[in-house]
Amino acid sequence: MNKFREIFLDLEQKIVNQEYPPQSLLPSENQLIQIYGVSRETIRKALNLLKNSGYIQKKQGKGSIVLDMNRFDFPISGLTSFKELQNAQHIPNETNVAELRKIAVSPKLHEITDWPVASEAWKLIRQRKIDNEVVILDRDYVNAQIIPEIPINKAQDSLFQYFENDLGLEVSYAQKEITVEPVNKEIRDLMDLTTEDQHVVIVRSLVYLEDTRCFQYSESIHRLDKFRFVDFARRRKV
């Protein structure tokens, strides 16, 4: 086995066993050269393997920062509520409703949803806490002509359960867009981010009923270190 791979496996095991816990620094390149008795090139190859495997992030002037590997799987395809995701993966969480009110549909929201300008919509902002940190910020806009009321206790629990079980609606499909975007002031104010957190993953969804009416537009903003986005793909020749 190549020496750099042996060093990678040794450092990987120490990270997994939390000898180097999340957010700590690995020893410097010079220190690793002394520890393992190898060249700088060998150490850099081992560190690149750690980086490509998602164990560390190299920061200019700081060194190699150990990343938190305890990430939750967020499905890209399918239409799953956070409540269902939480139950399936046993995610301990707390939801705080930061805002729930009716607004007039703006020209921008009309352009996204095709709801009539100045018609009523619900605006709902929820903070999702995991380990007492806000790691997801959900912004939902719901057509008030289809959903005339949203009780706050339903917003804290599960909107989809309320729509389907209480209102008898058939939620059918969604169009999704996933982007990585810079953190703005609103996101930073409402989420628990460090100065190192400069970007977030945003999942935008237009959600439709069985009769093809768009009734919900959502922006689900995720902290990069807590989630990985997964899907199952089957090859199809074209």
PDB file of C-alpha atoms in Angstrom:
ATOM      1  CA  MET A   1       0.000   0.000   0.000  1.00  0.00           C
ATOM      2  CA  ASN A   2       1.230   3.504  -0.793  1.00  0.00           C
ATOM      3  CA  LYS A   3       2.550   5.414   2.204  1.00  0.00           C
ATOM      4  CA  PHE A   4       0.196   8.377   1.639  1.00  0.00           C
ATOM      5  CA  ARG A   5      -2.780   5.998   1.695  1.00  0.00           C
ATOM      6  CA  GLU A   6      -1.601   4.499   4.978  1.00  0.00           C
ATOM      7  CA  ILE A   7      -1.396   8.004   6.439  1.00  0.00           C
ATOM      8  CA  PHE A   8      -4.857   8.814   5.053  1.00  0.00           C
ATOM      9  CA  LEU A   9      -6.345   5.704   6.690  1.00  0.00           C
ATOM     10  CA  ASP A  10      -4.638   6.476  10.009  1.00  0.00           C
ATOM     11  CA  LEU A  11      -5.883  10.083  10.023  1.00  0.00           C
ATOM     12  CA  GLU A  12      -9.340   8.966   8.873  1.00  0.00           C
ATOM     13  CA  GLN A  13      -9.575   6.562  11.820  1.00  0.00           C
ATOM     14  CA  LYS A  14      -8.502   9.273  14.246  1.00  0.00           C
ATOM     15  CA  ILE A  15     -11.161  11.636  12.850  1.00  0.00           C
ATOM     16  CA  VAL A  16     -13.854   8.950  13.077  1.00  0.00           C
ATOM     17  CA  ASN A  17     -12.810   8.185  16.666  1.00  0.00           C
ATOM     18  CA  GLN A  18     -12.842  11.950  17.368  1.00  0.00           C
ATOM     19  CA  GLU A  19      -9.190  12.121  18.355  1.00  0.00           C
ATOM     20  CA  TYR A  20      -9.501  15.081  16.022  1.00  0.00           C
ATOM     21  CA  PRO A  21     -13.089  16.289  16.714  1.00  0.00           C
ATOM     22  CA  PRO A  22     -15.188  18.424  14.339  1.00  0.00           C
ATOM     23  CA  GLN A  23     -13.958  22.030  13.941  1.00  0.00           C
ATOM     24  CA  SER A  24     -10.522  21.168  15.353  1.00  0.00           C
ATOM     25  CA  LEU A  25      -7.306  21.526  13.342  1.00  0.00           C
ATOM     26  CA  LEU A  26      -5.178  18.662  12.167  1.00  0.00           C
ATOM     27  CA  PRO A  27      -1.478  18.984  12.941  1.00  0.00           C
ATOM     28  CA  SER A  28       0.324  21.239  10.460  1.00  0.00           C
ATOM     29  CA  GLU A  29       2.095  19.810   7.434  1.00  0.00           C
ATOM     30  CA  ASN A  30       5.428  20.234   9.200  1.00  0.00           C
ATOM     31  CA  GLN A  31       4.125  18.423  12.279  1.00  0.00           C
ATOM     32  CA  LEU A  32       2.708  15.583  10.152  1.00  0.00           C
ATOM     33  CA  ILE A  33       6.047  15.249   8.372  1.00  0.00           C
ATOM     34  CA  GLN A  34       7.688  14.750  11.770  1.00  0.00           C
ATOM     35  CA  ILE A  35       4.947  12.380  13.033  1.00  0.00           C
ATOM     36  CA  TYR A  36       5.018  10.074  10.018  1.00  0.00           C
ATOM     37  CA  GLY A  37       8.612  10.581   8.881  1.00  0.00           C
ATOM     38  CA  VAL A  38       7.730  11.198   5.246  1.00  0.00           C
ATOM     39  CA  SER A  39       8.087  13.918   2.634  1.00  0.00           C
ATOM     40  CA  ARG A  40       5.834  16.986   2.282  1.00  0.00           C
ATOM     41  CA  GLU A  41       4.520  15.608  -1.021  1.00  0.00           C
ATOM     42  CA  THR A  42       3.365  12.409   0.705  1.00  0.00           C
ATOM     43  CA  ILE A  43       1.591  14.392   3.429  1.00  0.00           C
ATOM     44  CA  ARG A  44      -0.136  16.594   0.866  1.00  0.00           C
ATOM     45  CA  LYS A  45      -1.375  13.535  -1.050  1.00  0.00           C
ATOM     46  CA  ALA A  46      -2.836  12.130   2.188  1.00  0.00           C
ATOM     47  CA  LEU A  47      -4.478  15.466   3.021  1.00  0.00           C
ATOM     48  CA  ASN A  48      -5.964  15.677  -0.479  1.00  0.00           C
ATOM     49  CA  LEU A  49      -7.532  12.250   0.028  1.00  0.00           C
ATOM     50  CA  LEU A  50      -9.050  13.462   3.304  1.00  0.00           C
ATOM     51  CA  LYS A  51     -10.352  16.612   1.603  1.00  0.00           C
ATOM     52  CA  ASN A  52     -11.849  14.712  -1.338  1.00  0.00           C
ATOM     53  CA  SER A  53     -13.529  12.294   1.079  1.00  0.00           C
ATOM     54  CA  GLY A  54     -15.185  15.177   2.936  1.00  0.00           C
ATOM     55  CA  TYR A  55     -13.224  14.850   6.190  1.00  0.00           C
ATOM     56  CA  ILE A  56     -11.378  18.183   6.132  1.00  0.00           C
ATOM     57  CA  GLN A  57     -11.504  21.637   4.603  1.00  0.00           C
ATOM     58  CA  LYS A  58      -8.254  23.503   4.025  1.00  0.00           C
ATOM     59  CA  LYS A  59      -8.312  27.168   5.094  1.00  0.00           C
ATOM     60  CA  GLN A  60      -5.656  29.613   4.004  1.00  0.00           C
ATOM     61  CA  GLY A  61      -3.579  30.667   6.992  1.00  0.00           C
ATOM     62  CA  LYS A  62      -5.257  28.189   9.342  1.00  0.00           C
ATOM     63  CA  GLY A  63      -4.546  24.684   8.113  1.00  0.00           C
ATOM     64  CA  SER A  64      -6.819  21.646   7.808  1.00  0.00           C
ATOM     65  CA  ILE A  65     -10.139  21.970   9.664  1.00  0.00           C
ATOM     66  CA  VAL A  66     -11.953  18.740  10.550  1.00  0.00           C
ATOM     67  CA  LEU A  67     -15.531  18.727   9.248  1.00  0.00           C
ATOM     68  CA  ASP A  68     -18.567  17.314  11.035  1.00  0.00           C
ATOM     69  CA  MET A  69     -19.332  13.998   9.336  1.00  0.00           C
ATOM     70  CA  ASN A  70     -22.685  13.598  11.124  1.00  0.00           C
ATOM     71  CA  ARG A  71     -24.775  14.831   8.211  1.00  0.00           C
ATOM     72  CA  PHE A  72     -28.385  13.971   7.547  1.00  0.00           C
ATOM     73  CA  ASP A  73     -29.494  12.698   4.147  1.00  0.00           C
ATOM     74  CA  PHE A  74     -31.832  15.055   2.325  1.00  0.00           C
ATOM     75  CA  PRO A  75     -33.550  13.414  -0.671  1.00  0.00           C
ATOM     76  CA  ILE A  76     -33.356  15.418  -3.885  1.00  0.00           C
ATOM     77  CA  SER A  77     -36.131  13.608  -5.690  1.00  0.00           C
ATOM     78  CA  GLY A  78     -39.501  12.807  -4.183  1.00  0.00           C
ATOM     79  CA  LEU A  79     -41.726  15.026  -2.089  1.00  0.00           C
ATOM     80  CA  THR A  80     -40.985  14.488   1.594  1.00  0.00           C
ATOM     81  CA  SER A  81     -41.841  16.843   4.441  1.00  0.00           C
ATOM     82  CA  PHE A  82     -39.268  17.707   7.103  1.00  0.00           C
ATOM     83  CA  LYS A  83     -41.496  15.943   9.652  1.00  0.00           C
ATOM     84  CA  GLU A  84     -41.331  12.720   7.614  1.00  0.00           C
ATOM     85  CA  LEU A  85     -37.570  13.127   7.155  1.00  0.00           C
ATOM     86  CA  GLN A  86     -37.167  13.679  10.881  1.00  0.00           C
ATOM     87  CA  ASN A  87     -39.145  10.528  11.735  1.00  0.00           C
ATOM     88  CA  ALA A  88     -37.348   8.381   9.151  1.00  0.00           C
ATOM     89  CA  GLN A  89     -33.848   9.393  10.232  1.00  0.00           C
ATOM     90  CA  HIS A  90     -34.584   9.938  13.943  1.00  0.00           C
ATOM     91  CA  ILE A  91     -33.459  13.554  13.789  1.00  0.00           C
ATOM     92  CA  PRO A  92     -33.881  15.285  17.166  1.00  0.00           C
ATOM     93  CA  ASN A  93     -35.203  18.714  16.301  1.00  0.00           C
ATOM     94  CA  GLU A  94     -37.231  21.696  17.413  1.00  0.00           C
ATOM     95  CA  THR A  95     -39.281  23.968  15.146  1.00  0.00           C
ATOM     96  CA  ASN A  96     -39.795  27.646  15.884  1.00  0.00           C
ATOM     97  CA  VAL A  97     -42.318  29.658  13.889  1.00  0.00           C
ATOM     98  CA  ALA A  98     -40.583  33.007  13.363  1.00  0.00           C
ATOM     99  CA  GLU A  99     -43.344  34.483  11.182  1.00  0.00           C
ATOM    100  CA  LEU A 100     -46.866  33.542  10.118  1.00  0.00           C
ATOM    101  CA  ARG A 101     -49.060  36.136   8.423  1.00  0.00           C
ATOM    102  CA  LYS A 102     -51.034  36.904   5.307  1.00  0.00           C
ATOM    103  CA  ILE A 103     -49.428  39.044   2.629  1.00  0.00           C
ATOM    104  CA  ALA A 104     -50.394  40.393  -0.770  1.00  0.00           C
ATOM    105  CA  VAL A 105     -48.829  38.487  -3.667  1.00  0.00           C
ATOM    106  CA  SER A 106     -46.048  40.654  -5.068  1.00  0.00           C
ATOM    107  CA  PRO A 107     -45.121  40.850  -8.764  1.00  0.00           C
ATOM    108  CA  LYS A 108     -42.025  38.755  -7.983  1.00  0.00           C
ATOM    109  CA  LEU A 109     -44.056  36.031  -6.240  1.00  0.00           C
ATOM    110  CA  HIS A 110     -46.595  36.176  -9.081  1.00  0.00           C
ATOM    111  CA  GLU A 111     -43.797  35.579 -11.574  1.00  0.00           C
ATOM    112  CA  ILE A 112     -42.717  32.463  -9.676  1.00  0.00           C
ATOM    113  CA  THR A 113     -46.159  31.000  -8.861  1.00  0.00           C
ATOM    114  CA  ASP A 114     -48.558  32.616 -11.348  1.00  0.00           C
ATOM    115  CA  TRP A 115     -50.835  33.575  -8.441  1.00  0.00           C
ATOM    116  CA  PRO A 116     -52.703  36.844  -9.130  1.00  0.00           C
ATOM    117  CA  VAL A 117     -50.877  39.983  -8.043  1.00  0.00           C
ATOM    118  CA  ALA A 118     -52.354  41.448  -4.817  1.00  0.00           C
ATOM    119  CA  SER A 119     -54.235  38.237  -3.998  1.00  0.00           C
ATOM    120  CA  GLU A 120     -53.683  36.826  -0.514  1.00  0.00           C
ATOM    121  CA  ALA A 121     -50.993  34.338   0.429  1.00  0.00           C
ATOM    122  CA  TRP A 122     -49.627  33.016   3.675  1.00  0.00           C
ATOM    123  CA  LYS A 123     -46.004  33.771   4.501  1.00  0.00           C
ATOM    124  CA  LEU A 124     -44.475  31.315   6.936  1.00  0.00           C
ATOM    125  CA  ILE A 125     -40.895  31.319   8.213  1.00  0.00           C
ATOM    126  CA  ARG A 126     -39.749  28.406  10.365  1.00  0.00           C
ATOM    127  CA  GLN A 127     -36.432  27.801  12.087  1.00  0.00           C
ATOM    128  CA  ARG A 128     -35.439  24.142  12.341  1.00  0.00           C
ATOM    129  CA  LYS A 129     -33.103  23.425  15.248  1.00  0.00           C
ATOM    130  CA  ILE A 130     -30.889  20.366  15.533  1.00  0.00           C
ATOM    131  CA  ASP A 131     -28.689  20.111  18.644  1.00  0.00           C
ATOM    132  CA  ASN A 132     -29.990  23.560  19.655  1.00  0.00           C
ATOM    133  CA  GLU A 133     -28.691  25.187  16.467  1.00  0.00           C
ATOM    134  CA  VAL A 134     -30.816  26.589  13.633  1.00  0.00           C
ATOM    135  CA  VAL A 135     -29.508  24.587  10.683  1.00  0.00           C
ATOM    136  CA  ILE A 136     -32.550  24.895   8.366  1.00  0.00           C
ATOM    137  CA  LEU A 137     -34.556  28.009   7.592  1.00  0.00           C
ATOM    138  CA  ASP A 138     -37.837  27.305   5.785  1.00  0.00           C
ATOM    139  CA  ARG A 139     -39.672  30.116   3.981  1.00  0.00           C
ATOM    140  CA  ASP A 140     -43.083  29.042   2.702  1.00  0.00           C
ATOM    141  CA  TYR A 141     -45.670  30.924   0.682  1.00  0.00           C
ATOM    142  CA  VAL A 142     -49.109  29.283   0.515  1.00  0.00           C
ATOM    143  CA  ASN A 143     -52.041  30.304  -1.668  1.00  0.00           C
ATOM    144  CA  ALA A 144     -54.686  31.602   0.774  1.00  0.00           C
ATOM    145  CA  GLN A 145     -57.486  31.000  -1.746  1.00  0.00           C
ATOM    146  CA  ILE A 146     -56.751  27.267  -1.453  1.00  0.00           C
ATOM    147  CA  ILE A 147     -55.591  27.249   2.191  1.00  0.00           C
ATOM    148  CA  PRO A 148     -57.702  29.880   4.012  1.00  0.00           C
ATOM    149  CA  GLU A 149     -56.234  29.163   7.476  1.00  0.00           C
ATOM    150  CA  ILE A 150     -52.935  27.861   8.864  1.00  0.00           C
ATOM    151  CA  PRO A 151     -53.057  27.304  12.652  1.00  0.00           C
ATOM    152  CA  ILE A 152     -49.699  27.938  14.285  1.00  0.00           C
ATOM    153  CA  ASN A 153     -49.640  24.498  15.908  1.00  0.00           C
ATOM    154  CA  LYS A 154     -49.996  22.907  12.459  1.00  0.00           C
ATOM    155  CA  ALA A 155     -47.156  25.085  11.164  1.00  0.00           C
ATOM    156  CA  GLN A 156     -44.958  23.895  14.029  1.00  0.00           C
ATOM    157  CA  ASP A 157     -45.785  20.266  13.313  1.00  0.00           C
ATOM    158  CA  SER A 158     -46.283  19.383   9.622  1.00  0.00           C
ATOM    159  CA  LEU A 159     -47.938  21.414   6.883  1.00  0.00           C
ATOM    160  CA  PHE A 160     -48.310  18.391   4.624  1.00  0.00           C
ATOM    161  CA  GLN A 161     -50.136  16.432   7.324  1.00  0.00           C
ATOM    162  CA  TYR A 162     -52.449  19.408   7.824  1.00  0.00           C
ATOM    163  CA  PHE A 163     -53.087  19.775   4.094  1.00  0.00           C
ATOM    164  CA  GLU A 164     -53.685  16.077   3.491  1.00  0.00           C
ATOM    165  CA  ASN A 165     -55.218  14.775   6.734  1.00  0.00           C
ATOM    166  CA  ASP A 166     -57.139  17.808   7.987  1.00  0.00           C
ATOM    167  CA  LEU A 167     -58.079  19.529   4.725  1.00  0.00           C
ATOM    168  CA  GLY A 168     -58.314  16.428   2.533  1.00  0.00           C
ATOM    169  CA  LEU A 169     -56.107  17.859  -0.219  1.00  0.00           C
ATOM    170  CA  GLU A 170     -54.064  15.597  -2.500  1.00  0.00           C
ATOM    171  CA  VAL A 171     -50.482  16.865  -2.698  1.00  0.00           C
ATOM    172  CA  SER A 172     -49.122  15.416  -5.914  1.00  0.00           C
ATOM    173  CA  TYR A 173     -45.787  16.699  -7.235  1.00  0.00           C
ATOM    174  CA  ALA A 174     -43.212  19.470  -7.114  1.00  0.00           C
ATOM    175  CA  GLN A 175     -40.702  21.234  -9.306  1.00  0.00           C
ATOM    176  CA  LYS A 176     -37.382  21.660  -7.488  1.00  0.00           C
ATOM    177  CA  GLU A 177     -34.308  23.785  -7.934  1.00  0.00           C
ATOM    178  CA  ILE A 178     -31.182  23.377  -5.787  1.00  0.00           C
ATOM    179  CA  THR A 179     -28.516  26.073  -5.615  1.00  0.00           C
ATOM    180  CA  VAL A 180     -25.556  27.063  -3.447  1.00  0.00           C
ATOM    181  CA  GLU A 181     -25.737  30.776  -2.680  1.00  0.00           C
ATOM    182  CA  PRO A 182     -23.915  33.372  -0.563  1.00  0.00           C
ATOM    183  CA  VAL A 183     -25.281  34.051   2.918  1.00  0.00           C
ATOM    184  CA  ASN A 184     -27.219  37.317   3.179  1.00  0.00           C
ATOM    185  CA  LYS A 185     -28.114  39.345   6.272  1.00  0.00           C
ATOM    186  CA  GLU A 186     -31.590  37.819   6.732  1.00  0.00           C
ATOM    187  CA  ILE A 187     -30.215  34.274   6.618  1.00  0.00           C
ATOM    188  CA  ARG A 188     -27.389  35.126   9.003  1.00  0.00           C
ATOM    189  CA  ASP A 189     -29.816  36.788  11.438  1.00  0.00           C
ATOM    190  CA  LEU A 190     -32.179  33.787  11.496  1.00  0.00           C
ATOM    191  CA  MET A 191     -29.698  30.886  11.403  1.00  0.00           C
ATOM    192  CA  ASP A 192     -26.827  29.795  13.629  1.00  0.00           C
ATOM    193  CA  LEU A 193     -23.850  30.416  11.350  1.00  0.00           C
ATOM    194  CA  THR A 194     -20.182  31.035  12.034  1.00  0.00           C
ATOM    195  CA  THR A 195     -18.016  33.575  10.254  1.00  0.00           C
ATOM    196  CA  GLU A 196     -16.676  30.661   8.203  1.00  0.00           C
ATOM    197  CA  ASP A 197     -20.175  29.917   6.849  1.00  0.00           C
ATOM    198  CA  GLN A 198     -20.306  31.997   3.690  1.00  0.00           C
ATOM    199  CA  HIS A 199     -22.686  29.838   1.624  1.00  0.00           C
ATOM    200  CA  VAL A 200     -25.873  27.817   2.123  1.00  0.00           C
ATOM    201  CA  VAL A 201     -27.802  25.276   0.058  1.00  0.00           C
ATOM    202  CA  ILE A 202     -31.252  26.493  -0.990  1.00  0.00           C
ATOM    203  CA  VAL A 203     -33.916  24.054  -2.192  1.00  0.00           C
ATOM    204  CA  ARG A 204     -36.727  25.925  -3.960  1.00  0.00           C
ATOM    205  CA  SER A 205     -39.942  24.017  -4.616  1.00  0.00           C
ATOM    206  CA  LEU A 206     -43.189  24.748  -6.412  1.00  0.00           C
ATOM    207  CA  VAL A 207     -45.703  22.268  -5.004  1.00  0.00           C
ATOM    208  CA  TYR A 208     -48.843  21.194  -6.876  1.00  0.00           C
ATOM    209  CA  LEU A 209     -52.090  19.446  -6.035  1.00  0.00           C
ATOM    210  CA  GLU A 210     -53.472  16.469  -7.944  1.00  0.00           C
ATOM    211  CA  ASP A 211     -55.590  18.863 -10.036  1.00  0.00           C
ATOM    212  CA  THR A 212     -52.323  20.626 -11.114  1.00  0.00           C
ATOM    213  CA  ARG A 213     -52.940  23.807  -9.089  1.00  0.00           C
ATOM    214  CA  CYS A 214     -49.784  25.317  -7.610  1.00  0.00           C
ATOM    215  CA  PHE A 215     -50.598  26.020  -3.975  1.00  0.00           C
ATOM    216  CA  GLN A 216     -47.201  26.362  -2.268  1.00  0.00           C
ATOM    217  CA  TYR A 217     -43.804  27.858  -2.983  1.00  0.00           C
ATOM    218  CA  SER A 218     -41.020  27.092  -0.534  1.00  0.00           C
ATOM    219  CA  GLU A 219     -37.377  27.998  -0.010  1.00  0.00           C
ATOM    220  CA  SER A 220     -35.607  25.584   2.315  1.00  0.00           C
ATOM    221  CA  ILE A 221     -32.203  26.932   3.338  1.00  0.00           C
ATOM    222  CA  HIS A 222     -29.689  24.424   4.720  1.00  0.00           C
ATOM    223  CA  ARG A 223     -26.384  24.786   6.504  1.00  0.00           C
ATOM    224  CA  LEU A 224     -23.702  23.090   4.429  1.00  0.00           C
ATOM    225  CA  ASP A 225     -22.112  21.090   7.244  1.00  0.00           C
ATOM    226  CA  LYS A 226     -25.280  19.317   8.405  1.00  0.00           C
ATOM    227  CA  PHE A 227     -26.789  17.834   5.244  1.00  0.00           C
ATOM    228  CA  ARG A 228     -25.847  15.880   2.191  1.00  0.00           C
ATOM    229  CA  PHE A 229     -28.175  15.763  -0.784  1.00  0.00           C
ATOM    230  CA  VAL A 230     -28.756  12.268  -2.138  1.00  0.00           C
ATOM    231  CA  ASP A 231     -30.644  10.595  -4.945  1.00  0.00           C
ATOM    232  CA  PHE A 232     -30.927   7.238  -6.677  1.00  0.00           C
ATOM    233  CA  ALA A 233     -30.225   7.289 -10.389  1.00  0.00           C
ATOM    234  CA  ARG A 234     -30.745   4.528 -12.938  1.00  0.00           C
ATOM    235  CA  ARG A 235     -28.923   4.701 -16.240  1.00  0.00           C
ATOM    236  CA  ARG A 236     -31.115   5.414 -19.236  1.00  0.00           C
ATOM    237  CA  LYS A 237     -29.678   5.423 -22.737  1.00  0.00           C
ATOM    238  CA  VAL A 238     -30.709   8.370 -24.863  1.00  0.00           C
TER     239      VAL A 238
END
